[in-house]
Short mmCIF file of C-alpha atoms in Angstrom, two decimals:
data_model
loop_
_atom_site.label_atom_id
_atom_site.label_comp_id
_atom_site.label_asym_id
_atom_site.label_seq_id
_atom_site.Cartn_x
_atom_site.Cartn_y
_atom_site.Cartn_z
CA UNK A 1 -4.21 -7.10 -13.25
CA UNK A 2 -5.00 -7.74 -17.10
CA UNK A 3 -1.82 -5.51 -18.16
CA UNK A 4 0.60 -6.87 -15.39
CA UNK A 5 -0.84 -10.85 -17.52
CA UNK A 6 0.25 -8.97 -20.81
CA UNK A 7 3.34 -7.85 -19.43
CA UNK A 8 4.15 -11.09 -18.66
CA UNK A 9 2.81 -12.33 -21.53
CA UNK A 10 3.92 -10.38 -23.65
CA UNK A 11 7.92 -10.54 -22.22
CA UNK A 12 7.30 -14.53 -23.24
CA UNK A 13 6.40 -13.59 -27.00
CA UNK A 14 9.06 -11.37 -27.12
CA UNK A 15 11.44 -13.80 -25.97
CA UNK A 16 10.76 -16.16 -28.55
CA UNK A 17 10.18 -13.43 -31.61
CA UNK A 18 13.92 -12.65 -30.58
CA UNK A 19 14.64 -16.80 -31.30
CA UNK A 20 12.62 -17.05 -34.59
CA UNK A 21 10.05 -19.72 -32.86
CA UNK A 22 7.42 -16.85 -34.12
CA UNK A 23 6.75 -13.92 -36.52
CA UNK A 24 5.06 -11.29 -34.09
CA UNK A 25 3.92 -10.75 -31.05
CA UNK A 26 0.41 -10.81 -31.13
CA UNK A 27 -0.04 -9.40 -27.78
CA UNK A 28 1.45 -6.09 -29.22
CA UNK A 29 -2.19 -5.67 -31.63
CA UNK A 30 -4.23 -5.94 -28.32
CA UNK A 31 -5.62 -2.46 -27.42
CA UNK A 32 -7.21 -2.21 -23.87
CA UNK A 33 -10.48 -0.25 -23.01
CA UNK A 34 -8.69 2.75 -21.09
CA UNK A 35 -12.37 3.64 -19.56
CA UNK A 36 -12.13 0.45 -17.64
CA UNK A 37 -9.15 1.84 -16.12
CA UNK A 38 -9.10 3.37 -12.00
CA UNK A 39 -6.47 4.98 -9.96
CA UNK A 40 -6.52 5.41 -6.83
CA UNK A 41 -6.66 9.19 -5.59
CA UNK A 42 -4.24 10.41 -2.56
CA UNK A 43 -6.06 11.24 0.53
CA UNK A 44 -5.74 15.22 1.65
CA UNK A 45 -3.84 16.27 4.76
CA UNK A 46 -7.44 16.78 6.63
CA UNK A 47 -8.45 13.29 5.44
CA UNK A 48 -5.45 11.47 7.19
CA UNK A 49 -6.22 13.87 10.39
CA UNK A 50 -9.72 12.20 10.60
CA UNK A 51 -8.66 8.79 9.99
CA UNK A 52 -5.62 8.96 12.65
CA UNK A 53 -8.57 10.62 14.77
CA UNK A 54 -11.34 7.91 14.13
CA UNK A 55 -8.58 5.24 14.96
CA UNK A 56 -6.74 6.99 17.76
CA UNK A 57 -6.08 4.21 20.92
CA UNK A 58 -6.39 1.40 18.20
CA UNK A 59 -3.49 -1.15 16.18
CA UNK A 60 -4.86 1.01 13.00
CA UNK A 61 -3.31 4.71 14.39
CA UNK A 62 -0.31 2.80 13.56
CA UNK A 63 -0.77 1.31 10.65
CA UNK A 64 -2.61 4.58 9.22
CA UNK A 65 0.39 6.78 10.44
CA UNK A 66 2.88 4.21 9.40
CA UNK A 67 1.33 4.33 5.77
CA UNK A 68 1.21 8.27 5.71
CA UNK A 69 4.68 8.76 6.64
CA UNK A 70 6.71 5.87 4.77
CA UNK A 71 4.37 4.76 1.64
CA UNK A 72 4.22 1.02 2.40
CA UNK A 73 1.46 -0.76 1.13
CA UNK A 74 -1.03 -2.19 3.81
CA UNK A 75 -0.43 -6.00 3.37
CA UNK A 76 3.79 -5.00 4.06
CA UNK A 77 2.69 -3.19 7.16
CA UNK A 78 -0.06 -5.87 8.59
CA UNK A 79 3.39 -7.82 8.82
CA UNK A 80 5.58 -5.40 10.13
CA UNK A 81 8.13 -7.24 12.71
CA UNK A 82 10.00 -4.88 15.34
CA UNK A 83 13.42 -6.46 14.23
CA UNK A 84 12.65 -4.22 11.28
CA UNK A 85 12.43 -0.74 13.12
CA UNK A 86 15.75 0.85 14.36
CA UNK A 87 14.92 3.23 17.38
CA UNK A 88 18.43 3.03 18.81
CA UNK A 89 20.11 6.15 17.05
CA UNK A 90 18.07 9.47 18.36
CA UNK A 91 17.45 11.37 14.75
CA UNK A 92 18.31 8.33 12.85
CA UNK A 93 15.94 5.96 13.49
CA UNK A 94 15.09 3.44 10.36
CA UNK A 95 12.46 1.14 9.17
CA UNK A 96 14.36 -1.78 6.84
CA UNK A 97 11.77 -3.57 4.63
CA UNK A 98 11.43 -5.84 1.44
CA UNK A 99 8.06 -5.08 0.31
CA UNK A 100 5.82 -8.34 -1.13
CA UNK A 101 5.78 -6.53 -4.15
CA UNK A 102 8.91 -6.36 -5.25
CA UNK A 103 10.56 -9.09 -3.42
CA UNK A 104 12.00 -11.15 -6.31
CA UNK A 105 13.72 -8.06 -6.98
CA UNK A 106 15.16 -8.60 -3.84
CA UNK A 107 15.40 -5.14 -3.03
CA UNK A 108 15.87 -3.92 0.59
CA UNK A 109 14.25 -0.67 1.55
CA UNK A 110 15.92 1.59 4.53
CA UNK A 111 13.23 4.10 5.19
CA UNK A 112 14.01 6.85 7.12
CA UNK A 113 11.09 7.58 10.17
CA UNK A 114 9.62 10.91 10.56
CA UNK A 115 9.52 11.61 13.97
CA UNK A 116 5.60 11.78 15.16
CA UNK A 117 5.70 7.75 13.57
CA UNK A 118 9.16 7.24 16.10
CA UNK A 119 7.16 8.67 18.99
CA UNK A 120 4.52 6.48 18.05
CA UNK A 121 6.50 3.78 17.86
CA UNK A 122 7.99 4.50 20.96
CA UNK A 123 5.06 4.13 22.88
CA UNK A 124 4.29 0.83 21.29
CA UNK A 125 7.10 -0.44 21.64
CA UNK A 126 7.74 -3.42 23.58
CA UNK A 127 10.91 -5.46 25.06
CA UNK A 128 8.50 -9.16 25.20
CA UNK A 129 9.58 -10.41 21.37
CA UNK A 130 12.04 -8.33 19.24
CA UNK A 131 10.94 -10.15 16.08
CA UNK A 132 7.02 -9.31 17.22
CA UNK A 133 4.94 -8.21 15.10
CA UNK A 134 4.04 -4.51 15.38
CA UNK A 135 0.05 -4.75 14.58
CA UNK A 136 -0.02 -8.46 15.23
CA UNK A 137 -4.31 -7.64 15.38
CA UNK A 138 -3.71 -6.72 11.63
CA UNK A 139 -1.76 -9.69 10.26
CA UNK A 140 -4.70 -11.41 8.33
CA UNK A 141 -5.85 -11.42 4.68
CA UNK A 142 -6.28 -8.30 3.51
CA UNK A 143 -9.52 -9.25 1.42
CA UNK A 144 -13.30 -10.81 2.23
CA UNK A 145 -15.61 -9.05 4.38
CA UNK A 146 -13.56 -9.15 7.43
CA UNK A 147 -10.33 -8.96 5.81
CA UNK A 148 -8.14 -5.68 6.25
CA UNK A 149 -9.42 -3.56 3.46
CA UNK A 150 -13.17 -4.20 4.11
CA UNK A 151 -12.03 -3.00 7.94
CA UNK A 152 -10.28 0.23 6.76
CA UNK A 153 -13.32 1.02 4.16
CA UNK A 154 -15.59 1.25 7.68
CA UNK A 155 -12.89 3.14 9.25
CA UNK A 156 -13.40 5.58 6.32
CA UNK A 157 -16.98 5.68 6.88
CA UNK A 158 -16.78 6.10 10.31
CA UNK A 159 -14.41 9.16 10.12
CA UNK A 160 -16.45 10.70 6.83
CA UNK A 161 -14.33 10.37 4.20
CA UNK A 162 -16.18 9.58 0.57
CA UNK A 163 -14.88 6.41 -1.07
CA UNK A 164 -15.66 7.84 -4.14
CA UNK A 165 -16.89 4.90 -5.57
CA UNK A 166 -17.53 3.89 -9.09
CA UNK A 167 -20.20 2.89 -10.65
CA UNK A 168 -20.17 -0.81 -11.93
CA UNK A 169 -20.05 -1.13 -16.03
CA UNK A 170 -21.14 -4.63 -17.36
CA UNK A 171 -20.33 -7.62 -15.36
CA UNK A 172 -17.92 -4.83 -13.32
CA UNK A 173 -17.69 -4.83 -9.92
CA UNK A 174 -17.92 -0.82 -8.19
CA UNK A 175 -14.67 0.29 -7.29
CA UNK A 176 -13.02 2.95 -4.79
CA UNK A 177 -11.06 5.49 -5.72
CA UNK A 178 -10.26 6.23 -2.02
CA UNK A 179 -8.71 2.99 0.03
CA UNK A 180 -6.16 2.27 1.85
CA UNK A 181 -3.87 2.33 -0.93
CA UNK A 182 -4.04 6.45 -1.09
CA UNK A 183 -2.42 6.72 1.78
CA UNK A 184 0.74 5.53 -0.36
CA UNK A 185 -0.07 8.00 -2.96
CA UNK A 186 -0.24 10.72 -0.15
CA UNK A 187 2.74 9.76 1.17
CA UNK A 188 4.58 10.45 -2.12
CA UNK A 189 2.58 13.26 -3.13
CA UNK A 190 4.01 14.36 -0.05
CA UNK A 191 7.34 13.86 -0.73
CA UNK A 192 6.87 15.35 -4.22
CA UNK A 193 5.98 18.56 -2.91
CA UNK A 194 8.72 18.89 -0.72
CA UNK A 195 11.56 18.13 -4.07
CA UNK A 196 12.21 14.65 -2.96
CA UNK A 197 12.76 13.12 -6.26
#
């Protein structure tokens, strides 16, 4: 969060060096404490196992096996409509998204579906509300102690997979290394290993 403000920051100073309204751009001297620094690790093929298998019969399979197999983040999938899933075209079927992220961008995603998330879909599926939501249990904030990553940190728990939490430095809070976010770096791990570029 601090380097995304300097980023932004920093693209404003930058702007107005290039005008002469400054000399420098003091945001270019400031050197951040890399130790303060976490990434988030990918889960292991055996991890995602026992999470799909601690969650099987529940809106989180889904959302677990829809993270896996496409790399969305978990806010993007919590809002997942069924107007965005294309099931009609056997070995083509599609997921079309503009993630949160990266929606001023305005960039539309076409994600190709790997076929154990189509025959999930499948069986989910349902002809009620085409513009549905897919997990419409899941479509709540994501943070607080009921919110959607406190949920899928118990779901860890429950299916014995370490957090790997670290330890709180100064006024720090502890952090995972493990969350739902690593299922988007397994998912392109993933792809890495198979020469997707």
């Amino acid at each position: 969060s601090v380097r995304l403000e300097m980023k932004t920051l920093s693209a404003l100073l930058t702007h107005a060096l290039k005008q002469g309204m400054i000399a420098n751009n003091p945001v270019s001297a400031v050197e951040l404490d890399d130790s303060t620094t976490h990434t988030k690790e990918p889960f292991t093929a055996e991890e995602v196992a026992q999470l799909l298998t601690a969650t099987q019969g529940t809106p989180w399979h889904g959302a677990i096996l829809t993270a896996a197999l496409t790399g969305l983040r978990l806010g993007d999938i919590a809002h997942l409509r069924w107007s965005s899933i294309d099931l009609a075209s056997p070995g083509s079927e599609t997921l079309t998204v503009k993630p949160a992220k990266t929606q001023r961008k305005g960039r539309t995603l076409v994600i190709p579906l790997h076929g154990a998330l189509v025959a999930c879909l499948t069986e989910m599926a349902s002809d009620d509300d085409p513009d549905g939501l897919l997990f419409p249990t899941l479509a709540i904030p994501t943070g607080g102690w009921n919110g959607l990553s406190s949920q899928f940190a118990r779901i860890m728990d429950s299916a014995g997979i370490d957090r790997q939490k670290t330890k709180a430095t100064g006024a720090g809070r502890r952090v995972s290394n493990k969350s739902f976010h690593s299922l988007r770096h397994y998912a392109v791990s993933e792809l890495l290993n198979a020469g997707v570029d």
